[in-house]
XYZ file of C-alpha atoms in Angstrom:
715
model
C 27.240 21.346 -32.179
C 26.029 21.631 -28.342
C 24.794 24.773 -27.059
C 24.782 26.273 -23.449
C 21.584 27.698 -22.056
C 21.955 31.405 -20.824
C 19.287 30.859 -17.970
C 17.716 27.892 -16.126
C 13.876 27.572 -15.813
C 10.983 25.126 -15.616
C 9.334 23.944 -18.771
C 6.052 22.093 -19.055
C 4.945 20.008 -21.849
C 1.276 19.083 -21.638
C 0.465 15.427 -22.669
C -2.073 14.989 -25.272
C -5.541 14.148 -24.206
C -5.885 11.094 -26.393
C -2.856 9.429 -24.850
C -3.970 10.148 -21.275
C -7.402 8.733 -21.850
C -5.882 5.534 -23.629
C -3.671 4.998 -20.571
C -6.536 5.387 -18.127
C -8.674 2.648 -20.024
C -5.656 0.311 -20.256
C -4.321 0.702 -16.680
C -6.352 -1.307 -14.464
C -4.787 -1.747 -10.958
C -5.487 -5.173 -9.548
C -3.453 -6.609 -6.758
C -2.652 -10.462 -7.293
C -5.008 -13.054 -5.752
C -7.677 -10.331 -5.099
C -10.193 -12.083 -7.244
C -9.591 -15.485 -5.939
C -12.804 -17.255 -5.348
C -12.047 -18.240 -1.743
C -10.993 -14.668 -0.669
C -13.652 -14.580 2.214
C -12.759 -18.001 3.339
C -9.019 -16.827 3.699
C -10.005 -13.710 5.498
C -12.278 -15.720 7.904
C -9.376 -18.096 8.610
C -6.991 -15.377 9.166
C -9.145 -13.678 11.557
C -9.895 -16.903 13.439
C -6.322 -17.861 13.711
C -5.176 -14.416 15.077
C -7.915 -14.302 17.502
C -6.738 -17.565 18.994
C -3.139 -16.362 18.890
C -4.080 -13.145 20.591
C -6.044 -14.792 23.444
C -3.099 -17.111 24.014
C -0.759 -14.248 24.045
C -2.957 -12.225 26.576
C -2.925 -15.343 28.900
C 0.735 -15.689 28.561
C 1.305 -12.170 29.708
C -1.059 -12.334 32.444
C 0.709 -15.321 33.650
C 4.100 -13.787 33.396
C 2.761 -10.546 35.336
C 0.972 -12.590 37.901
C 3.878 -12.854 40.445
C 4.671 -9.077 40.061
C 1.041 -8.204 40.481
C 0.650 -10.587 43.496
C 3.801 -8.951 45.312
C 2.349 -5.474 44.744
C -1.097 -6.275 46.043
C 0.840 -7.696 49.142
C 2.782 -4.477 49.384
C -0.610 -2.573 49.297
C -2.064 -4.554 52.081
C 0.948 -3.646 54.333
C 0.802 0.031 53.725
C -1.412 2.372 56.018
C -2.240 0.505 59.110
C -4.043 3.373 60.548
C -6.687 3.087 57.869
C -6.522 -0.752 57.590
C -6.577 -1.199 61.435
C -3.797 -3.682 61.368
C -0.103 -3.527 61.754
C 2.749 -5.462 60.420
C 6.555 -5.258 60.943
C 6.994 -3.256 57.631
C 4.475 -0.551 58.353
C 5.655 -0.187 62.139
C 9.089 0.713 60.695
C 7.436 3.399 58.505
C 7.759 6.928 59.824
C 4.789 9.247 60.473
C 5.097 11.380 57.225
C 6.609 8.551 54.986
C 4.617 7.934 51.760
C 4.530 3.994 50.917
C 6.245 3.780 47.479
C 6.770 0.884 45.079
C 9.708 1.211 42.621
C 8.707 -0.812 39.906
C 11.741 -1.723 37.339
C 10.337 -2.792 34.088
C 13.257 -2.463 31.822
C 14.076 -0.515 28.783
C 11.302 -1.775 26.683
C 9.191 1.295 27.282
C 6.657 0.564 24.689
C 5.410 -2.593 26.597
C 5.052 -0.578 29.891
C 1.610 0.985 28.839
C 0.217 -2.558 28.798
C 1.502 -3.671 31.926
C 0.276 -0.511 33.721
C -3.089 -0.914 32.207
C -3.157 -4.665 33.482
C -2.023 -3.452 36.918
C -4.582 -0.842 37.201
C -7.526 -3.247 36.146
C -6.493 -5.655 38.801
C -6.226 -3.058 41.507
C -9.607 -1.536 40.748
C -11.176 -5.150 40.635
C -9.732 -6.349 43.819
C -8.366 -3.565 46.112
C -9.381 -0.069 45.315
C -11.377 1.826 42.613
C -9.163 4.866 43.066
C -6.158 4.362 40.781
C -4.602 7.248 38.681
C -2.090 6.777 35.670
C 0.015 9.841 35.044
C 2.099 10.486 31.992
C 4.925 12.990 32.132
C 3.829 14.590 29.062
C 0.529 15.479 30.634
C 2.091 16.961 33.767
C 4.385 19.641 32.841
C 3.581 21.400 36.235
C 2.046 20.674 39.675
C -1.271 22.204 38.637
C -1.429 20.017 35.727
C -0.605 16.968 37.658
C -3.291 17.628 40.466
C -5.857 18.287 37.377
C -5.002 14.773 35.882
C -4.998 13.234 39.182
C -8.345 14.498 40.597
C -9.970 14.283 37.084
C -9.083 10.373 36.879
C -10.161 9.760 40.474
C -13.362 11.516 39.948
C -14.019 10.238 36.590
C -14.450 13.409 34.842
C -12.952 15.177 31.719
C -10.453 17.888 32.044
C -9.796 20.896 30.045
C -6.014 21.576 30.479
C -6.090 24.464 27.970
C -8.800 26.331 29.654
C -7.708 29.945 30.175
C -9.852 30.554 33.404
C -9.769 28.616 36.512
C -6.704 26.373 35.342
C -6.492 24.786 38.645
C -10.201 23.667 38.936
C -12.150 20.633 37.466
C -15.759 20.301 36.619
C -17.681 17.567 38.521
C -21.212 17.384 37.860
C -22.550 21.055 38.166
C -19.679 22.074 40.596
C -16.152 23.077 39.865
C -13.711 21.879 42.424
C -10.158 23.480 43.089
C -7.480 21.056 42.425
C -5.606 21.083 45.674
C -4.728 18.345 48.216
C -7.364 19.546 50.680
C -9.964 19.219 48.047
C -8.773 15.687 47.352
C -8.833 14.872 50.947
C -12.603 16.266 51.490
C -13.575 14.403 48.375
C -11.929 11.013 49.648
C -13.707 11.447 52.893
C -17.163 12.325 51.439
C -16.758 9.132 49.125
C -15.890 6.743 52.082
C -18.374 8.173 54.244
C -21.054 7.520 51.505
C -19.883 3.952 51.153
C -20.235 3.449 55.116
C -23.699 4.865 55.023
C -25.079 2.327 52.407
C -27.397 -0.568 53.184
C -25.821 -3.730 54.587
C -26.395 -5.560 51.281
C -24.583 -3.055 49.079
C -21.905 -2.680 51.612
C -21.376 -6.443 51.660
C -21.085 -6.496 47.829
C -18.833 -3.520 47.670
C -16.456 -4.767 50.316
C -16.238 -8.282 48.766
C -14.384 -6.495 45.924
C -12.693 -3.516 47.620
C -11.219 -2.720 51.019
C -13.276 -0.738 53.516
C -10.974 2.176 53.239
C -9.461 1.742 49.999
C -6.046 3.515 49.276
C -5.433 6.130 46.493
C -2.938 4.652 44.146
C -1.004 7.102 42.022
C 1.140 5.504 39.343
C 3.854 7.500 37.600
C 4.305 5.517 34.269
C 7.658 7.013 33.217
C 9.407 8.545 36.224
C 12.464 9.383 34.340
C 10.398 11.810 32.136
C 8.952 13.759 34.939
C 10.736 17.067 35.803
C 12.378 17.045 39.229
C 10.312 20.243 40.599
C 7.158 18.405 39.736
C 8.061 15.279 41.680
C 9.383 17.068 44.624
C 6.415 19.441 44.875
C 3.956 16.477 44.851
C 5.739 14.368 47.254
C 6.308 17.313 49.780
C 2.590 18.222 49.609
C 1.653 14.511 49.835
C 3.602 13.938 52.909
C 2.136 16.727 54.890
C -1.366 15.161 54.245
C -0.477 11.500 54.557
C -2.227 11.011 57.902
C -5.483 12.306 56.244
C -5.749 10.204 53.040
C -3.974 6.669 52.384
C -1.907 7.587 49.349
C 0.484 5.093 47.594
C 2.803 5.923 45.037
C 4.026 3.556 42.248
C 7.144 4.617 40.191
C 7.500 2.994 36.683
C 11.327 2.882 36.257
C 12.937 1.888 32.946
C 16.569 2.209 33.833
C 17.809 1.761 37.546
C 16.331 2.398 40.988
C 19.132 4.853 41.537
C 17.107 7.251 39.430
C 15.081 7.882 42.470
C 18.037 9.498 44.370
C 19.317 11.089 41.149
C 15.992 13.179 40.730
C 15.156 13.694 44.130
C 17.406 15.237 47.028
C 17.700 13.438 50.184
C 15.171 15.772 51.905
C 12.579 14.563 49.567
C 13.398 10.944 49.099
C 13.461 10.421 52.870
C 9.851 11.240 52.781
C 9.407 7.882 50.882
C 9.279 4.472 52.382
C 10.417 2.615 49.116
C 10.328 -1.092 48.350
C 11.759 -2.456 45.188
C 10.009 -4.740 42.642
C 11.526 -6.210 39.562
C 9.528 -7.428 36.554
C 10.521 -10.255 34.204
C 13.204 -9.359 31.696
C 11.949 -8.646 28.257
C 14.270 -11.430 26.751
C 12.571 -13.935 28.975
C 9.249 -12.676 28.151
C 10.194 -13.056 24.261
C 11.432 -16.658 24.963
C 8.248 -17.578 26.523
C 6.208 -16.060 23.624
C 8.270 -17.820 21.087
C 8.024 -21.177 23.054
C 4.178 -20.949 23.453
C 3.294 -19.435 19.855
C 6.091 -20.728 17.518
C 7.435 -23.725 18.937
C 4.170 -25.620 19.089
C 1.886 -27.632 17.018
C -1.223 -26.032 18.159
C -1.232 -23.214 15.511
C -0.799 -24.207 11.995
C 0.981 -21.083 10.918
C 4.691 -21.083 10.841
C 7.546 -18.623 10.410
C 10.585 -19.330 8.220
C 13.979 -19.029 9.284
C 14.831 -15.541 7.658
C 11.467 -14.093 8.757
C 12.060 -15.283 12.385
C 15.582 -13.819 12.371
C 14.169 -10.465 11.056
C 11.689 -10.180 14.153
C 14.174 -11.120 16.498
C 17.037 -8.900 15.277
C 14.448 -5.881 15.397
C 13.628 -6.930 18.979
C 17.414 -7.320 19.971
C 18.734 -4.309 18.261
C 16.009 -1.875 18.187
C 13.512 -1.711 20.928
C 13.413 -4.802 23.000
C 9.437 -4.631 22.586
C 7.512 -7.843 22.865
C 4.434 -5.988 21.778
C 6.347 -4.929 18.698
C 7.409 -8.646 18.215
C 3.773 -9.756 18.393
C 2.510 -7.098 16.092
C 5.384 -8.167 13.505
C 3.898 -11.839 13.994
C 0.377 -10.629 13.356
C 1.692 -8.751 10.128
C 3.344 -11.958 8.882
C -0.025 -13.728 9.202
C -1.831 -11.039 7.286
C 0.662 -10.915 4.542
C 0.766 -14.708 4.172
C -3.096 -14.989 3.899
C -3.039 -12.019 1.544
C -0.242 -13.149 -0.855
C -0.718 -17.147 -0.736
C -3.765 -18.453 -2.513
C -3.355 -21.825 -0.869
C -3.309 -20.345 2.624
C -6.779 -21.385 2.844
C -5.569 -24.849 3.863
C -3.412 -23.255 6.665
C -5.747 -24.282 9.337
C -6.159 -27.015 11.807
C -6.109 -30.543 10.568
C -9.641 -31.466 10.687
C -10.709 -28.312 8.791
C -8.056 -28.860 6.202
C -9.219 -32.183 5.418
C -12.569 -30.890 4.689
C -11.300 -27.953 2.630
C -9.016 -30.127 0.357
C -11.871 -31.705 -1.192
C -13.571 -28.509 -1.971
C -10.758 -27.047 -3.887
C -11.402 -25.974 -7.494
C -9.453 -26.806 -10.633
C -7.294 -23.374 -10.435
C -6.593 -24.209 -6.832
C -5.330 -27.598 -7.799
C -3.121 -25.852 -10.393
C -1.657 -23.692 -7.769
C -0.659 -26.745 -5.710
C 1.018 -28.204 -8.879
C 2.936 -25.030 -9.286
C 4.531 -25.157 -5.826
C 8.254 -25.857 -5.952
C 8.071 -28.351 -3.114
C 5.398 -30.089 -4.879
C 7.279 -30.382 -8.138
C 10.129 -31.854 -6.189
C 7.950 -34.533 -4.762
C 6.348 -35.381 -8.354
C 9.842 -35.781 -9.808
C 10.712 -38.501 -7.239
C 7.429 -40.552 -8.097
C 7.038 -43.256 -10.715
C 5.774 -42.168 -14.047
C 2.153 -43.550 -13.496
C 1.787 -41.761 -10.418
C 3.425 -38.501 -11.879
C 0.727 -38.502 -14.571
C -2.097 -38.766 -12.231
C -0.629 -36.091 -9.913
C -0.413 -33.646 -12.873
C -3.901 -34.484 -14.552
C -6.282 -35.945 -12.007
C -7.669 -33.484 -9.488
C -9.341 -36.059 -7.446
C -6.163 -38.132 -7.063
C -4.280 -34.910 -6.365
C -6.710 -33.959 -3.572
C -6.329 -37.421 -1.807
C -2.407 -36.956 -2.086
C -2.612 -33.475 -0.705
C -4.573 -34.599 2.246
C -1.887 -37.344 3.143
C 0.817 -34.713 2.480
C -0.739 -32.129 4.926
C -1.238 -34.680 7.592
C 2.493 -35.783 7.266
C 3.398 -32.126 7.533
C 1.234 -31.826 10.682
C 3.011 -34.942 12.078
C 6.360 -33.481 11.274
C 5.629 -30.255 13.322
C 4.684 -32.389 16.379
C 7.906 -34.597 15.909
C 10.141 -31.590 15.356
C 9.190 -29.600 18.419
C 9.598 -32.669 20.765
C 13.218 -33.604 19.277
C 14.271 -29.936 19.309
C 13.517 -29.529 22.880
C 15.462 -32.772 23.584
C 18.280 -31.322 21.667
C 18.127 -27.973 23.527
C 18.390 -29.819 26.845
C 21.808 -31.086 25.662
C 23.265 -28.038 24.053
C 22.000 -25.619 26.868
C 23.941 -27.738 29.588
C 27.209 -27.529 27.787
C 30.164 -25.428 29.211
C 29.965 -23.479 25.870
C 26.882 -22.809 23.485
C 27.975 -23.354 19.880
C 24.320 -23.591 18.725
C 23.272 -20.794 21.208
C 21.856 -20.901 24.659
C 18.295 -19.749 23.767
C 15.957 -22.429 21.990
C 15.129 -19.813 19.554
C 18.723 -19.578 18.222
C 18.739 -23.556 17.940
C 15.314 -23.410 16.063
C 16.628 -20.751 13.561
C 19.697 -23.253 12.968
C 17.634 -26.179 12.320
C 15.357 -24.274 10.069
C 18.183 -22.698 7.982
C 19.889 -26.046 6.741
C 20.830 -29.487 7.943
C 22.012 -28.818 11.446
C 23.915 -31.944 11.686
C 26.319 -30.736 8.863
C 27.546 -27.433 10.659
C 30.546 -27.128 12.516
C 28.683 -25.663 15.715
C 26.855 -29.013 15.888
C 30.001 -31.038 15.719
C 31.364 -28.951 18.572
C 28.385 -29.631 20.409
C 28.630 -33.410 20.049
C 32.397 -33.253 21.058
C 31.275 -31.406 24.319
C 28.557 -33.629 24.908
C 31.006 -36.616 24.757
C 32.812 -35.375 27.742
C 29.817 -34.689 30.231
C 29.870 -36.378 33.690
C 27.242 -38.879 34.473
C 25.259 -36.710 36.726
C 24.722 -34.306 33.954
C 23.806 -37.111 31.390
C 21.229 -38.760 33.761
C 19.559 -35.340 34.376
C 19.465 -34.581 30.603
C 18.097 -38.294 29.788
C 15.375 -37.674 32.610
C 14.403 -34.325 30.998
C 14.085 -35.735 27.451
C 12.034 -38.768 28.856
C 9.624 -36.219 30.425
C 9.409 -34.325 27.079
C 8.915 -37.259 24.921
C 6.231 -38.490 27.362
C 4.208 -35.488 26.933
C 3.434 -36.399 23.377
C -0.202 -37.877 22.777
C 1.173 -40.115 19.971
C 2.788 -43.331 19.864
C 5.808 -42.302 17.661
C 8.222 -42.010 20.542
C 7.104 -45.162 22.689
C 10.331 -46.988 21.406
C 12.456 -44.038 21.997
C 11.245 -43.630 25.586
C 11.942 -47.295 26.390
C 15.439 -46.881 24.948
C 16.109 -43.780 27.014
C 14.791 -45.420 30.126
C 17.163 -48.407 29.285
C 20.116 -46.183 29.318
C 19.051 -44.742 32.550
C 18.990 -48.110 34.151
C 22.476 -48.890 32.710
C 23.754 -45.815 34.419
C 22.329 -46.523 37.567
C 23.786 -50.065 37.411
C 27.180 -48.884 36.429
C 27.687 -46.657 39.511
C 28.477 -49.834 41.794
C 30.587 -51.711 39.453
C 32.691 -48.591 38.571
C 33.328 -47.926 42.244
C 34.786 -51.542 42.954
C 36.798 -51.539 39.777
C 38.531 -48.129 40.584
C 39.359 -49.276 44.024
C 40.976 -52.561 42.867
C 43.008 -50.600 40.282
C 44.095 -48.041 42.945
C 45.029 -50.763 45.260
C 47.192 -52.741 42.785
C 48.911 -49.517 41.598
C 49.874 -48.544 45.174
C 51.415 -52.079 45.695
C 53.509 -51.861 42.528
C 54.914 -48.381 43.684
C 55.653 -49.622 46.993
C 57.804 -52.805 45.755
C 60.402 -50.829 43.877
C 61.570 -47.621 45.803
C 64.816 -46.718 43.717
C 64.257 -43.831 41.390
C 64.982 -45.933 38.083
C 62.318 -48.425 38.688
C 59.969 -45.939 40.073
C 60.320 -43.661 36.956
C 60.006 -46.713 34.788
C 56.685 -47.814 36.582
C 55.286 -44.323 36.214
C 55.964 -44.345 32.501
C 54.213 -47.731 31.975
C 51.199 -46.469 33.938
C 51.037 -43.382 31.625
C 51.358 -45.573 28.497
C 48.613 -48.092 29.639
C 46.370 -45.048 30.362
C 46.871 -43.879 26.770
C 46.294 -47.210 25.080
C 43.691 -48.443 27.462
C 40.258 -49.318 26.368
C 37.104 -47.225 27.023
C 35.517 -47.696 30.141
C 31.905 -48.880 30.337
C 30.895 -45.453 31.370
C 32.638 -43.795 28.286
C 31.011 -46.320 25.939
C 27.574 -45.631 27.465
C 28.105 -41.850 27.290
C 29.171 -42.464 23.445
C 26.014 -44.377 22.987
C 23.728 -41.787 24.329
C 25.111 -38.979 22.307
C 25.130 -41.135 19.158
C 21.406 -41.991 19.869
C 20.457 -38.294 20.289
C 22.426 -37.619 17.009
C 20.362 -40.362 15.010
C 17.012 -38.602 16.514
C 18.303 -35.231 15.169
C 19.221 -36.455 11.669
C 15.667 -38.293 11.389
C 13.301 -35.585 12.819
C 15.057 -32.039 12.523
C 15.025 -32.082 8.753
C 14.575 -28.260 7.602
C 11.056 -27.361 6.749
C 12.002 -26.315 3.281
C 12.621 -30.109 2.424
C 9.055 -30.983 3.427
C 6.315 -30.962 0.648
C 3.678 -28.196 0.592
C 5.588 -26.320 3.408
C 4.651 -23.146 1.355
C 1.072 -23.413 2.509
C 1.813 -23.014 6.185
C 5.280 -21.270 6.242
C 5.775 -17.509 5.623
C 9.298 -16.885 4.020
C 8.761 -13.528 2.402
C 11.663 -11.844 4.737
C 12.195 -8.997 2.204
C 8.455 -8.107 2.316
C 8.545 -8.048 6.042
C 11.554 -6.154 6.265
C 10.173 -3.541 3.904
C 7.222 -3.245 6.236
C 9.037 -2.934 9.541
C 12.241 -1.361 8.670
C 11.313 2.395 7.974
C 12.795 4.072 4.782
C 11.045 7.488 5.331
C 12.823 9.100 2.168
C 11.883 6.422 -0.043
C 8.128 6.427 1.094
C 8.011 10.118 0.926
C 9.586 10.372 -2.669
C 7.026 7.572 -3.536
C 4.077 9.364 -2.206
C 5.100 12.593 -3.899
C 6.267 11.348 -7.118
C 3.454 8.772 -7.636
C 0.555 9.533 -5.417
C -1.262 6.775 -7.121
C 0.865 4.173 -5.317
C -0.877 5.112 -1.907
C -4.242 6.594 -2.905
C -5.165 3.862 -5.528
C -6.889 6.620 -7.575
C -6.845 5.835 -11.299
C -7.048 9.673 -12.107
C -3.655 10.132 -10.633
C -1.939 7.594 -12.548
C 0.441 8.971 -15.273
C 2.658 7.267 -18.003
C 5.891 8.531 -19.251
C 6.718 10.803 -16.488
C 3.751 13.142 -17.015
C 2.122 15.261 -14.202
C -1.448 15.029 -13.609
C -3.361 18.241 -12.749
C -5.549 16.172 -10.457
C -2.639 15.360 -8.326
C -2.200 17.191 -4.722
C -0.656 20.567 -5.120
C 2.554 19.335 -3.177
C 2.997 16.623 -5.636
C 2.795 18.888 -8.638
C 5.324 21.207 -7.128
C 7.677 18.370 -6.044
C 7.679 16.663 -9.676
C 8.541 20.163 -11.084
C 11.295 20.751 -8.705
C 12.918 17.330 -9.766
C 13.411 18.955 -13.173
C 15.502 22.051 -11.965
C 19.057 22.428 -10.950
C 20.601 23.718 -7.830
C 18.670 26.979 -7.741
C 14.994 27.163 -8.691
C 13.438 30.422 -10.120
C 10.088 30.874 -8.094
C 8.541 32.890 -11.068
C 9.317 30.131 -13.482
C 8.144 27.490 -10.858
C 4.940 29.369 -10.321
C 4.046 29.564 -14.099
C 4.739 25.920 -14.700
C 2.690 25.225 -11.680
C -0.154 27.198 -13.154
C -0.010 25.519 -16.316
C -0.446 22.156 -15.010
C -3.332 23.214 -12.722
C -5.169 25.054 -15.535
C -4.500 22.308 -18.146
C -7.928 20.654 -17.568
C -9.854 24.079 -17.596
C -8.182 25.222 -20.810
C -6.872 22.289 -22.572
C -6.330 24.163 -25.835
C -4.876 27.286 -24.225
C -1.223 28.164 -23.847
C 0.593 28.321 -20.539
C -0.898 31.165 -18.438
C 1.545 33.996 -17.733
C 2.578 35.438 -14.313
C 0.338 38.358 -14.722
C -2.771 36.124 -15.405
C -2.111 33.735 -12.488
C -5.148 33.602 -10.320
C -4.819 34.615 -6.511
C -6.111 31.186 -5.666
C -3.401 29.249 -7.731
C -0.833 31.710 -6.174
C -2.046 30.872 -2.536
C -1.843 27.047 -3.260
C 1.612 27.467 -4.829
C 2.962 29.239 -1.846
C 1.343 26.536 0.476
C 2.939 23.853 -1.596
C 6.333 25.401 -1.612
C 6.056 26.124 2.240
C 5.204 22.288 2.767
C 8.355 21.203 0.636
C 10.521 23.622 2.842
C 9.121 22.021 5.883
C 9.906 18.407 4.752
C 13.548 19.632 3.988
C 13.516 19.557 0.064
C 14.287 23.180 -0.364
C 15.540 26.171 1.526
C 15.687 30.004 0.846
C 18.679 31.162 -0.988
C 20.826 34.082 0.091
C 22.373 34.462 -3.493
C 19.096 35.488 -4.960
C 15.938 36.593 -3.169
C 13.543 35.283 -5.909
C 15.186 31.882 -6.024
C 15.253 28.841 -3.532
C 18.034 26.252 -3.049
C 17.375 22.583 -3.685
C 18.555 20.215 -1.023
C 17.930 16.733 -2.214
C 19.638 14.845 -5.187
C 19.725 11.495 -6.585
C 17.211 8.830 -6.684
C 15.658 6.703 -3.795
C-alpha cells in the first residue's frame, strides 16, 4: 500500500562516524603514473620540448609580421616632415591639420591582436620612438579617461582612474599634471629639449636608436569598440595641435576599413590622412604554424589525426585564433607526458638511444603492453617472440631499432606528403583538400590510396598538360633534394629522367602533329562530294577513338603511377607503425573535454563533489552523503537536489544547520529552527543567494517562504 505525503520537506540522515572514518582510510586518491620513477625526467623532457617549440613559434610569428612592421615603419618615416626636416610626395599631399593615420586590418581573430600590438610597440620603441601608447576601449569610456591613459603610458606613471578628486590629473614624481593636450605638448617639448641638451656621446647613443624628434604614436587596439564621441573628441582636439606635436594614430581594425567612415562623420574623418595596411590572414598564419611545427621531423612529438582535427575545427568554427591553437598544442604535450609513462622516450634520436638502455623492468613491461608492439611480436618467429617477451636486454636493443625506424619514417613521410600536395594542389578540383593540413589528416586517418578522393585526384592528374607536369616534377625534385639522407637519391634520378624525356618529347611531337595535319588536309581535298567527305570524317573519328596512346600520354601515365607507388610506400598511416604510442598523442576525447567548455557539467561536479577539484580527502563522501566540511554552497546545493519544484526555506535551513553542526554535536538531534545560530543563519542566506545568482533557484510568487527550483535532470 502506497501513501501520499501531505507536505514536502528536506530530511537529513547523518552518516555513522565509523563508516566515514573507514572510507577516509580506504579512499586514497592517486592519479595514474604519478609514482613513476621517471616522473622528473618526463617533466624535464616536456619543459625542454615546449621551450623549443615556443621559441620556434615566436620566430615564425616575428617573420610573418616582419613585412607589416616594415611597412608601418616606412609610413612613420614619411609622416610629419616639418619635424623630420624632409619632404616626400606622401607628406606633401597631406593638409596642414590632417593627422597621419594607419588603418591596420588584422582580421576577426581578436584574441591574437594583443600579441601583434605588443610586438609592434616593442619594435617602435626600440627603433623609432620611445613614446608609444596602447589604448583599450574598456579603459577609455570618456575623453578624460583616454587622456589619462595616454599621458600615463607616455610618462611611465601609474594612474588611479577611480580617484574622486582631480580625475583629469596624473601624478608625475611629486607633481600633478592636468591631463590635456596643452599639458602633453609642454611635456613633449621639455623632453625633446632635454634630449637636445645632452652631451654629444649620449646624444649619439640615443639617436642611433630613436629619431631626433620622435613621433608620439597612439595605438587604438580595438577601434570598433570605442565610442564614437570619444574618437571624435580626441581626433578634433589632436588636429588643432598637430603642428605642435608629431602625433601618429594607428587604428586596429578587425572587420573592414569602412568602419572608420561608419564611426566618424565626414567632418572628422577628413581630419585624418589614412593609409591602409593589411596583415596576413589567420588561415595562412595557421598553415605556416602547422607546416613548421607539425609537418617536420625536428620535433619528436606528433599529433594524431583526431586530435589535429579537433584543434583545426576549434580554430575554423570558433575563434580563428592562432594563439589558442598553440595553447591547445601545448595542452596536448602536457597531457601526453602526464598520461603516457613511456613518453620519456619522446625526445630527439640521440637522447632516446641513451634512455632506452636505462629503462627499468616495469618500463619494459609497459612497452610490451603497447598494442602496436603486440602486433609486431605476433608477426615474429617463435624464438624472437620469447626473447622479446622475456629478455629485457634484447627488448631494449629492438626498441632502439624500432625508434630509429620511426624517426626515419617521419622524415620520409613529410617529404612524400609535400610532393603529393604539389600534385593535389595543382588540380582543377581538390578532392583531398587544397591545404596540406587536410591532406595530412587524410593520410593519418587511413590508407589514403584506398579512398575515393585519392582515385579522383589520380584521374585528374592523368589529364594535366605538359607544362603543369614539368613544373610539379621540378618542385618535387627540389623537395626531395632538401633531404639530408640518401633514401631518395634514386627517386631524384628517376624524376630528373622523366623531366629529360618531357623535354625531348617536345620536338618530336611538334613534327608528328605537323605531318598528321598535312596528310589529313590532303585527304579532305581529294574528295569534295558530300558522301565521301562524310565517310572520311567518320573514319578520322574512329581512328581517334581506337588510336594508341601518344608518347606524351604514356609518359604522363608513367609519372602519375610513379607518384602513386611513392605514396603507397611512404604514406602509411602512423597507427600501423610500431611504438607510435610513444610519440603520438591520440586522446581526442580528453582534449575535447579540456577545450570544449561544458559549464553546467563542471558546475554540477564542483558543487556536488568538491573533492574532484579541491583534492581534499575530508570532502570525500561515499553513498551520496554530505560532508559538514564542504563549502556552504555545496551543502545547500546537495540538499536542494533532494527537493521538488518548491523548496521550503525553513526546512532547508534546518537541514543545513543539522549538517553543519553534525561535527560539533555528533550525538545530538537535529537543531530546531529556534536554536539556529545567527552565524549559521547568515551562512545559509549567503549560500542561497549564491545559488540564486548561479541560476539554480528563484523566488516564488506562490509562497513567500518558498523558492522555486530551476534545474532538473543529471549532467
